[in-house]
Coordinates of C-alpha atoms in Angstrom, one line a residue:
Chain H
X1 CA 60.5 105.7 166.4
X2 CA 59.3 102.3 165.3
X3 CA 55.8 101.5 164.4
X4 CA 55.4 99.3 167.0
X5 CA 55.4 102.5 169.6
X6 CA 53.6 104.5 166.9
X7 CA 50.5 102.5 167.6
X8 CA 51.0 102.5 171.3
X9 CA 51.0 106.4 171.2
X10 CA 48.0 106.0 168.8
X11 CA 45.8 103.6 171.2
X12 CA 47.0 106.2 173.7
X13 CA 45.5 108.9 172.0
X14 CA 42.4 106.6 171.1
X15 CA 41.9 106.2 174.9
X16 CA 42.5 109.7 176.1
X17 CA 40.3 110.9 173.9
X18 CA 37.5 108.7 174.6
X19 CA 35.8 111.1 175.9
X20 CA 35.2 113.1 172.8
X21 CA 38.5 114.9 171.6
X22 CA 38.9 114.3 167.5
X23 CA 40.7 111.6 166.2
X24 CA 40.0 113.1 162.7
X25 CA 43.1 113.0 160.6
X26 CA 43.5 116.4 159.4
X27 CA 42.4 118.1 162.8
X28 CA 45.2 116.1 164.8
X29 CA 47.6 117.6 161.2
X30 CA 46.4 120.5 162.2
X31 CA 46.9 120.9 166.0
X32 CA 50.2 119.2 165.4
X33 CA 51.6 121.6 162.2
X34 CA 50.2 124.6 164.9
X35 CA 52.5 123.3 167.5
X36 CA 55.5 122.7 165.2
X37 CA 55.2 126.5 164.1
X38 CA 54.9 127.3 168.2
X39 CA 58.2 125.7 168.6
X40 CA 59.6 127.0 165.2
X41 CA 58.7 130.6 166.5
X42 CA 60.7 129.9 169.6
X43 CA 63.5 128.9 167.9
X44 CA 63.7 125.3 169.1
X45 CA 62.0 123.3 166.1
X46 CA 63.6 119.8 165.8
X47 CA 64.8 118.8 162.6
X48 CA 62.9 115.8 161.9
X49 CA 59.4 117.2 162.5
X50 CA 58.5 118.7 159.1
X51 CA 59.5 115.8 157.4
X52 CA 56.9 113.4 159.4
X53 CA 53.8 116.0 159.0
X54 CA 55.1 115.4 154.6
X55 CA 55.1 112.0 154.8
X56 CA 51.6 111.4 157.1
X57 CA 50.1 114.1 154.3
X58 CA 51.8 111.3 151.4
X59 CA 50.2 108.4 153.4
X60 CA 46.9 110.2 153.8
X61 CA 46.7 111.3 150.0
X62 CA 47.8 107.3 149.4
X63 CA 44.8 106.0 151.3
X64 CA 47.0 104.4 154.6
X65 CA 44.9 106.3 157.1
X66 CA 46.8 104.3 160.1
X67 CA 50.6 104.8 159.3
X68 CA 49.6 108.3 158.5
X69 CA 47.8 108.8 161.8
X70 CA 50.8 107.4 163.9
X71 CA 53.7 110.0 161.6
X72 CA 51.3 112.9 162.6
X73 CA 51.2 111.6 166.5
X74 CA 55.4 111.3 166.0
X75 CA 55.9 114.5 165.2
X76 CA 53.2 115.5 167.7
X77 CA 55.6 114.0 170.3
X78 CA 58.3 116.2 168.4
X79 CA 56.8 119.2 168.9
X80 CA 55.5 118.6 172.3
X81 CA 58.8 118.0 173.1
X82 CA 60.6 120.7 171.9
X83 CA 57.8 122.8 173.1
X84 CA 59.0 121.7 177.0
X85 CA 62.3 122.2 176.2
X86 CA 61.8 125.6 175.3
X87 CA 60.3 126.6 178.3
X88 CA 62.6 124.7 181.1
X89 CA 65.2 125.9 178.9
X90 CA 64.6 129.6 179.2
X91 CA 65.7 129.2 182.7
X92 CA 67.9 126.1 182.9
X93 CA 70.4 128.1 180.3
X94 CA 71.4 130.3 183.8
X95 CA 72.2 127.2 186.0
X96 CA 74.9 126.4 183.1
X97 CA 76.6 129.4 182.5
X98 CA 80.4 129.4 183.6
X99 CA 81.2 131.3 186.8
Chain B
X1 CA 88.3 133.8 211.5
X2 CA 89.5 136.1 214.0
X3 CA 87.5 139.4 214.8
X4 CA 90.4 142.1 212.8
X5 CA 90.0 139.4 209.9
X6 CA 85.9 139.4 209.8
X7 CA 86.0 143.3 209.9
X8 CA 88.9 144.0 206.9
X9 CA 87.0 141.1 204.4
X10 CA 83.8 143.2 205.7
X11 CA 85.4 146.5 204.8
X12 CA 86.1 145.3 201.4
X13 CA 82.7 144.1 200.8
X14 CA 81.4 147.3 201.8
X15 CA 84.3 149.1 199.4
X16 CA 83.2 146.8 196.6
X17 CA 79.9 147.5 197.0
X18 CA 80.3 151.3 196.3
X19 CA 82.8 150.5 193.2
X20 CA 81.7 152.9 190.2
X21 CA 80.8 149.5 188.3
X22 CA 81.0 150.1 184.1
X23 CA 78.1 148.6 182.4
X24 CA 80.7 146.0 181.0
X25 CA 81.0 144.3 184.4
X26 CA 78.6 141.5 182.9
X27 CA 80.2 140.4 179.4
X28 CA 84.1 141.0 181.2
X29 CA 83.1 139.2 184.1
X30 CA 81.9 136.2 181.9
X31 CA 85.1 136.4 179.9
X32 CA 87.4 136.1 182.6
X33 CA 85.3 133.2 184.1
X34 CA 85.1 131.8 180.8
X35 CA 89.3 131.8 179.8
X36 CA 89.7 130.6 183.8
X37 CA 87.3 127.9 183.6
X38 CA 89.8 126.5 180.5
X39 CA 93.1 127.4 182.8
X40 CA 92.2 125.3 185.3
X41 CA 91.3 122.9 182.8
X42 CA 94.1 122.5 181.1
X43 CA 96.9 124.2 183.4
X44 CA 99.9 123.6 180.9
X45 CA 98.0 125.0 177.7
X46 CA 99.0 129.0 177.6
X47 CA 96.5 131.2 177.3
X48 CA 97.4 132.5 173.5
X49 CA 97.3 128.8 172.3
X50 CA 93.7 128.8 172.4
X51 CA 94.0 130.2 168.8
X52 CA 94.8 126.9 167.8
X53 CA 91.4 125.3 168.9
X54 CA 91.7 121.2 169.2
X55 CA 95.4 121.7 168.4
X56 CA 96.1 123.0 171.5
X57 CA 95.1 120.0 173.4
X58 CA 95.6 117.3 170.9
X59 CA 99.6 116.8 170.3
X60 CA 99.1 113.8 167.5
X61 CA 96.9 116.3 165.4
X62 CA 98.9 119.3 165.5
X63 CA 101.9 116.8 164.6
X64 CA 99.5 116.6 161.2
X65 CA 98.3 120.4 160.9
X66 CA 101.8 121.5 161.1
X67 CA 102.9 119.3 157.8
X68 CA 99.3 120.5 156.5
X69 CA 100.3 124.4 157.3
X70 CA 103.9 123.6 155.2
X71 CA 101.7 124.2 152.3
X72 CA 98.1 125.4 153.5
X73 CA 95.7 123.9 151.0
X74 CA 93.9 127.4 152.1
X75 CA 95.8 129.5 149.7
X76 CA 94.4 129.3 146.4
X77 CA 91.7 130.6 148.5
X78 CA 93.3 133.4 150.1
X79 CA 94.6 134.2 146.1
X80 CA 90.9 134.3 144.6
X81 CA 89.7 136.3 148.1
X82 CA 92.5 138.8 147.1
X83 CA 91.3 139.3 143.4
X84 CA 87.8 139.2 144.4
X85 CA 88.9 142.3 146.8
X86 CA 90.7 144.2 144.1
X87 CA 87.5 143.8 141.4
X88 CA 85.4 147.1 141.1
X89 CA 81.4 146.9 141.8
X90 CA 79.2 147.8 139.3
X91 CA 78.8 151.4 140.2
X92 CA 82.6 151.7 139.9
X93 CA 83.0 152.2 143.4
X94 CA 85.0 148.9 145.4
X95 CA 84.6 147.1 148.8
X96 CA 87.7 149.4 149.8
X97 CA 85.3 152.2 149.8
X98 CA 83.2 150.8 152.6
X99 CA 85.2 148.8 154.4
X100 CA 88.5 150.6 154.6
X101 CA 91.8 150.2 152.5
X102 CA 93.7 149.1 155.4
X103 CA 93.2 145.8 154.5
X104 CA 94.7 144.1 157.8
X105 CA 92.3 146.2 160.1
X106 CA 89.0 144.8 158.2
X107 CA 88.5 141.7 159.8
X108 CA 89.6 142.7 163.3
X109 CA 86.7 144.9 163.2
X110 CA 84.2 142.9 163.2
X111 CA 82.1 141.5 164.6
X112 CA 80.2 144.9 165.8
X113 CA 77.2 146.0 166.5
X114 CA 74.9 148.9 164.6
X115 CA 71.8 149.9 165.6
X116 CA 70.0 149.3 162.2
X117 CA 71.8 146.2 161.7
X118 CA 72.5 144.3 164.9
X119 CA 75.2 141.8 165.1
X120 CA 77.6 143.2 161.9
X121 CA 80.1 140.3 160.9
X122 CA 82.1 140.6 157.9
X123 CA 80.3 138.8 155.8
X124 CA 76.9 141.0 156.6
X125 CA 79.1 144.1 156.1
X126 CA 80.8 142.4 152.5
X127 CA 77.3 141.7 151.2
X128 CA 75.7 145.4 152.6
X129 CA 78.5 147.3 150.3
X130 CA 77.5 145.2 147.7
X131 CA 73.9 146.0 148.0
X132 CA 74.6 149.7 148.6
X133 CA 76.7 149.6 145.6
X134 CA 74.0 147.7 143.3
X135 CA 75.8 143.7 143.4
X136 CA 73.7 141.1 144.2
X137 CA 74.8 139.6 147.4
X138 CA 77.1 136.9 147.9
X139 CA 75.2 133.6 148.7
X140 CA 77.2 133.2 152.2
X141 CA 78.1 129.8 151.4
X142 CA 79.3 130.8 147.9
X143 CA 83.0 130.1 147.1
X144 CA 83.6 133.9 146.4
X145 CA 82.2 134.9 149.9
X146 CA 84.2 132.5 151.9
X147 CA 87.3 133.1 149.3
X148 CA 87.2 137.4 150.2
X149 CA 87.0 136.5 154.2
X150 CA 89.5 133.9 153.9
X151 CA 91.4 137.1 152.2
X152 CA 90.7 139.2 154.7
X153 CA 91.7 136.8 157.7
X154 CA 95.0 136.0 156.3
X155 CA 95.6 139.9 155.8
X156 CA 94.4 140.8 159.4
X157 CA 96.5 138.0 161.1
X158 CA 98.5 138.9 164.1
X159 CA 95.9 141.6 165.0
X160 CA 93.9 140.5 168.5
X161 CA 90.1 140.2 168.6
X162 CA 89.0 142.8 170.2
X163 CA 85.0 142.6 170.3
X164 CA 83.5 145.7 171.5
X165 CA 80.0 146.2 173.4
X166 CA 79.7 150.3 173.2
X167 CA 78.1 150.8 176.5
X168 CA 75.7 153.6 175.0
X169 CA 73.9 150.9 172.4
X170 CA 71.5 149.0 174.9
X171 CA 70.7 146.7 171.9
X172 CA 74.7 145.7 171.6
X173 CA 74.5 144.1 175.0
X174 CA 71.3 142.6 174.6
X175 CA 72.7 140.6 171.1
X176 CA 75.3 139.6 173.3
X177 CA 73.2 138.2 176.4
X178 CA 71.3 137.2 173.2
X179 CA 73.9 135.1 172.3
X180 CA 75.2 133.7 175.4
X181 CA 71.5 132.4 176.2
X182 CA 72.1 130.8 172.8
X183 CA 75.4 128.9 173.7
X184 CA 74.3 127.6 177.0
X185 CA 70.6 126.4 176.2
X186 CA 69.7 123.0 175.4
X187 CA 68.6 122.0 172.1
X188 CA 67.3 119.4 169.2
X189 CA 66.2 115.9 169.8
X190 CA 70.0 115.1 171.1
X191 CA 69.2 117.8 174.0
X192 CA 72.5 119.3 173.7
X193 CA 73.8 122.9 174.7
X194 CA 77.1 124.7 172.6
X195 CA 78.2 124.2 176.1
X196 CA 77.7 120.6 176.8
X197 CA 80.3 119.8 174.3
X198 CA 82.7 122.7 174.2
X199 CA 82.9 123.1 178.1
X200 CA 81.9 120.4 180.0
X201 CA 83.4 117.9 177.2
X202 CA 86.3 119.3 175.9
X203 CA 89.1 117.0 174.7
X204 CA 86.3 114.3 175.1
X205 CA 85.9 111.9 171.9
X206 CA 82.6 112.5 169.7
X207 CA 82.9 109.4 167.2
X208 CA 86.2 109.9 165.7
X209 CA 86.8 113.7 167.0
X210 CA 88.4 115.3 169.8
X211 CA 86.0 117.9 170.8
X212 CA 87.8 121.9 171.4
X213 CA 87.4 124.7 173.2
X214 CA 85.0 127.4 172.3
X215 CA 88.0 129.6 173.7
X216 CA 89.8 130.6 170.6
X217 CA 86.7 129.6 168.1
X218 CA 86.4 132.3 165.9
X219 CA 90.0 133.5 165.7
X220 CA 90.9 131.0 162.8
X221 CA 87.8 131.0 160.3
X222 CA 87.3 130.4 157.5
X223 CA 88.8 127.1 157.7
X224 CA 89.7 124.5 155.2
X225 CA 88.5 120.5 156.2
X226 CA 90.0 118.4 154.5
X227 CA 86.5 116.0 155.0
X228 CA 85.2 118.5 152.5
X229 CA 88.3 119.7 150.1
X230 CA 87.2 122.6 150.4
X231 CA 86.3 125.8 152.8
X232 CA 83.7 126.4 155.7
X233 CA 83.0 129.7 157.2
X234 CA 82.0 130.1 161.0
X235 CA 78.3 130.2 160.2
X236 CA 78.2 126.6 158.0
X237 CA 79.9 124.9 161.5
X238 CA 77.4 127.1 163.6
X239 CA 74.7 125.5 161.5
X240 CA 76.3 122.5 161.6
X241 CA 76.7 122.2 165.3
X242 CA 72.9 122.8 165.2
X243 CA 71.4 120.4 162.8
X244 CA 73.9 117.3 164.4
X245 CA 72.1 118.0 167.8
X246 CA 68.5 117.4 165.0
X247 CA 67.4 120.7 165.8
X248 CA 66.5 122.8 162.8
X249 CA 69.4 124.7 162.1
X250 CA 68.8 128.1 161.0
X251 CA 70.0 130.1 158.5
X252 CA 73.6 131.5 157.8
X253 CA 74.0 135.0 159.1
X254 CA 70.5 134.7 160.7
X255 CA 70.2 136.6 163.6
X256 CA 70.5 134.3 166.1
X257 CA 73.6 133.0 164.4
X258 CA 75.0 136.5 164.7
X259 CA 74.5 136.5 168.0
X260 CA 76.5 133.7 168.9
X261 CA 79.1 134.9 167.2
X262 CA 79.0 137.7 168.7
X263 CA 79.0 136.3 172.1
X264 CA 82.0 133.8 171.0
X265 CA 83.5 136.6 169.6
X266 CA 83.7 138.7 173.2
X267 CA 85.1 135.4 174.8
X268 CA 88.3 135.2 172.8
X269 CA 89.1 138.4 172.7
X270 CA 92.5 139.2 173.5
X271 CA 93.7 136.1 170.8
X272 CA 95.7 136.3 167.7
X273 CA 93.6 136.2 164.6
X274 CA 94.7 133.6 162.7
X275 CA 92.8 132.4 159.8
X276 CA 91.9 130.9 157.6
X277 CA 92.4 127.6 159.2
X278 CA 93.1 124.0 158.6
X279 CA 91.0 121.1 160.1
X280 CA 89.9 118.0 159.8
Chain V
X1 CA 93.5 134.0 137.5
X2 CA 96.7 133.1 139.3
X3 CA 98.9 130.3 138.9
X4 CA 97.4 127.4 139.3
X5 CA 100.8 125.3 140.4
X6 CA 102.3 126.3 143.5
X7 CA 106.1 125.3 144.3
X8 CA 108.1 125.6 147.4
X9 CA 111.9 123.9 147.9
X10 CA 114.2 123.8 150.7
X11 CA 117.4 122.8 149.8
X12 CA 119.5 121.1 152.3
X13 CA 123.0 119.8 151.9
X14 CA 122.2 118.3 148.6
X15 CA 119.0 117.6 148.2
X16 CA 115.8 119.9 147.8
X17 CA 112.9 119.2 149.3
X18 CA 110.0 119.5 146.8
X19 CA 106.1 120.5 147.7
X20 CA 104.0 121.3 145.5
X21 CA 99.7 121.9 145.0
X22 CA 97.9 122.3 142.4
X23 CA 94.9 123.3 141.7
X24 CA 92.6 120.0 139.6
X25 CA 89.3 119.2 140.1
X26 CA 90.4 115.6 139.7
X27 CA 87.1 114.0 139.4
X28 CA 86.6 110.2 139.2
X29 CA 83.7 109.6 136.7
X30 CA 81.5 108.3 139.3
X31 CA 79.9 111.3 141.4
X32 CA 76.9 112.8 140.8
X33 CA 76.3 116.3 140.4
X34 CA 74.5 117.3 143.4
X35 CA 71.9 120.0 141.2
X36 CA 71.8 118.5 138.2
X37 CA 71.9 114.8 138.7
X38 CA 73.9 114.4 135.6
X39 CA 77.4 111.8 136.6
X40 CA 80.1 114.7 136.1
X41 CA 82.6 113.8 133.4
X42 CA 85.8 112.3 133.6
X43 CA 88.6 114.9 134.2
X44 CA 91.9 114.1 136.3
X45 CA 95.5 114.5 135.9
X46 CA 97.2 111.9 134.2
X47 CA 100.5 113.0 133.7
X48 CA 102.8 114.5 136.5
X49 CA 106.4 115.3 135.5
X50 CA 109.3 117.3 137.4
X51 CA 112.5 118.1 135.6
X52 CA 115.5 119.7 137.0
X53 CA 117.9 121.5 134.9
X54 CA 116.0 120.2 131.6
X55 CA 116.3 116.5 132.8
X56 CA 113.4 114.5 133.7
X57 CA 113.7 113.8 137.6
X58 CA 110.0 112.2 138.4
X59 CA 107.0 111.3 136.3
X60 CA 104.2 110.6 138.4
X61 CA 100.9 108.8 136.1
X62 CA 98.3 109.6 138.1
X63 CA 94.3 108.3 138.1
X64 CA 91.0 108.5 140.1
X65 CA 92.9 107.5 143.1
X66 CA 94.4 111.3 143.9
X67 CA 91.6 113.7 145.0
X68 CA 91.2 117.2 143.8
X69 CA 93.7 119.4 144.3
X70 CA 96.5 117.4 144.5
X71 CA 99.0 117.8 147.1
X72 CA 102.9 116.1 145.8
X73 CA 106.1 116.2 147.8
X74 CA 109.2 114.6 146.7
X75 CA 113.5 114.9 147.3
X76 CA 115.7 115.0 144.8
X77 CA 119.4 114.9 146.0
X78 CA 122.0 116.7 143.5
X79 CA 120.2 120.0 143.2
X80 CA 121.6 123.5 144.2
X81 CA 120.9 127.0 144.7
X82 CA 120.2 128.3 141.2
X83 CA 119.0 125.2 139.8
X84 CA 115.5 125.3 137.5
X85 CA 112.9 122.9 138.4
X86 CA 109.7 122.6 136.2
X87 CA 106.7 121.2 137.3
X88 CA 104.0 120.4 134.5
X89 CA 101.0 118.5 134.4
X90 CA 98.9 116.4 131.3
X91 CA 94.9 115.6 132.4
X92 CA 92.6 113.3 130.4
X93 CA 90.8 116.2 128.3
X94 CA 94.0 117.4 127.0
X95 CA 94.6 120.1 129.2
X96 CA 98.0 121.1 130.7
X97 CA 99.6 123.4 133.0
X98 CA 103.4 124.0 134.2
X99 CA 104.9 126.5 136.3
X100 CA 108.9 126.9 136.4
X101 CA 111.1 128.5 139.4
X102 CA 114.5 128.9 140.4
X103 CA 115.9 126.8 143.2
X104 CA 117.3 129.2 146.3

């Protein structure tokens, strides 16, 4: 994903949350390295995801608040994702299964 | 339909109604689907074929496999696998003791189910002697592991696959139905199901590859690629498969790759063993 | 540890068909090693040489072009059944192998 639609998804978390949810770095690492393990524990943990919430920690520790933001919203998208598949999977499996 | 028509196909749906109906009905039923689906598929490919995987569908590369299989480059593994067997564990005791010393019966046994196990493939069972004996286990993408099943395949081929699910283990058919979930569900950012490729695609072009049929999958592992110079067990292209799709793969002999194999397994039975293999 | 030469040949009419693989790492001097992240040495055949009877029927100088394990295949015509053939090998560190076997 390029930075460009990193900072869309960040001005869309910036105006969804408007109304008060945190924009605080490590609490959106937080929810979003919860959500990874949610998906991890349902077996259906994309392989890209981990390595985003390493390098927004690396940004963070090297000061670029912004770039490390928009990885942790990334790899929220990741885990959202993978999260939905899981569940419309654990009936769309049936639809596919050779009769 | 006339009226004597309607009421025999009604008396056969009654009849089939009341069949005594063995708790196989399930896996068997989805076997025979399964090798059918292929038939109709590829009408002129015979059923025993499948063994070969892309081979049997691809007439250019089995023209190459054949001049491959003059000299397999597979055999210095099948000669280290047969040394490896032969080798006492530390206790004194050898894998003979656990697994058998009918050599050629070894690899057709598996893979099986036990209770306190699961899924038991050969490797599992290689690396539980060895633990019961006081070896460290193999790393299952070791050379020695892959070399001793590469062994054992060559030793067993000929023999059919013939995957059992005991009826009185409720936990054997639930790994299987375990693993079929597995094969047919979407996954990773690519959003791609075992079956999306080795159904609905087969003989389709992935980049530079033909894609084959999971009919026939398991009967020729370990296999060399030539890609890598060296050998791959079924687990490594399991966890492969996975981590091209960008899902997290998971680990070799998890269980979830266990089930899947099992669940391959069940579908080709009735083929010739005949690894190890040779592929791209 | 087994042989590390393998030979198989078909006579036909007059000539033999020769295969053989052997066993060589054959590295090229420029990979890495993937643990240590050291270049791994040097270390491929250089020499190749098939006899028949005692004579010299192929030397082959190989170099960082062959990969591991190499794979050779030649036909020789004037062999027969009972022949010897002799394959033997000469790498870059000094090391050697040969193996010897009796045309059928």
């Amino acid at each position: 994903m390029d930075r460009a639609l990193a900072s869309r998804y960040l001005a869309a978390v910036l105006m969804v949350c408007a109304g008060g949810c945190a924009t605080d770095f490590d609490q959106r690492l937080e929810e979003t390295e919860r959500l990874r393990l949610d998906a991890a524990a349902r077996g259906y943990e994309w392989i890209g995801t981990e390595g985003l919430l390493e390098q927004a920690r690396e940004r963070a520790a090297g000061g670029d608040t912004r770039a490390a933001l928009a990885l942790v919203e990334q790899a929220r998208f990741q885990a959202e994702a993978a999260l939905q598949q899981a569940e419309r999977e654990s009936e769309a499996w049936k639809r596919r299964v050779v009769k | 339909m006339c009226i004597r028509k309607q009421t025999g196909v009604l008396a056969l749906l009654v009849l089939v109604a009341f069949l005594p109906r063995s708790s196989l009905a399930g896996p068997e039923e989805d076997r025979l689907a399964f090798v059918a689906h292929y038939q109709a598929r590829f009408p002129e490919v015979p059923l025993a074929e499948y063994a070969n995987g892309i081979y049997a569908l691809d007439a250019d590369a089995r023209a190459q496999w054949h001049s491959i299989e003059e000299f397999p480059p597979y055999e210095f593994s099948i000669e280290r696998g047969g040394e490896f067997w032969s080798a006492p564990l530390p206790d004194g005791t050898h894998l003979a003791d656990c697994l058998g010393t009918e050599v050629g019966a070894i690899r057709a046994r598996h893979p099986r189910y036990a209770p306190e196990l699961g899924v038991v493939t050969l490797e599992l069972a290689i690396n539980t002697c060895r633990s019961a004996a006081g070896a460290a286990p193999l790393d299952y993408s070791d050379g020695a592991m892959i070399d001793l099943t590469a062994y054992l395949a060559f030793e067993s081929r000929g023999r059919v696959l013939d995957t059992r699910i005991p009826p009185d283990e409720p936990g054997a058919l639930a790994a299987y139905e375990a693993g079929k979930q597995f094969y047919y569900s979407k996954r990773g950012q690519l959003n791609f199901a075992c079956a999306d490729c080795h159904i609905t695609s087969v003989g389709q072009y992935v980049r530079a590859d033909r894609i084959g049929p999971s009919l026939g999958h398991p009967t020729h592992f370990p296999v060399y690629r030539s890609k890598l110079g060296g050998m791959i067990s079924l687990h490594q292209r399991l966890y492969g498969c996975v981590r091209d799709v960008r899902a997290k793969p998971f680990e070799l002999q998890s269980e979830a790759y266990r089930n899947l194999e099992y669940f391959l397994s069940y579908m080709s039975n009735g083929l010739e063993i005949n690894g190890p293999g040779a592929r791209k | 540890m087994a042989s590390k030469i393998k030979v198989k040949a078909r006579i036909k009419d007059d000539v033999a068909d020769v295969q053989s693989l052997m066993m060589h790492p054959m590295e090229t001097g420029t990979r890495k090693d993937p643990d240590t992240g050291e270049m791994v040495p040097v270390h491929h055949i250089t020499q190749l040489t098939f006899t028949l009877n005692g004579d010299v029927s192929l030397v082959a100088n190989l170099s960082t072009a062959v990969s591991k394990n190499p794979y050779f295949r030649y036909k020789i015509r004037g062999a027969s059944a009972g022949d010897t053939l002799k394959v033997s090998w000469v790498d870059n560190l000094g090391q050697a192998d040969e193996v010897e076997t009796v045309l059928k």
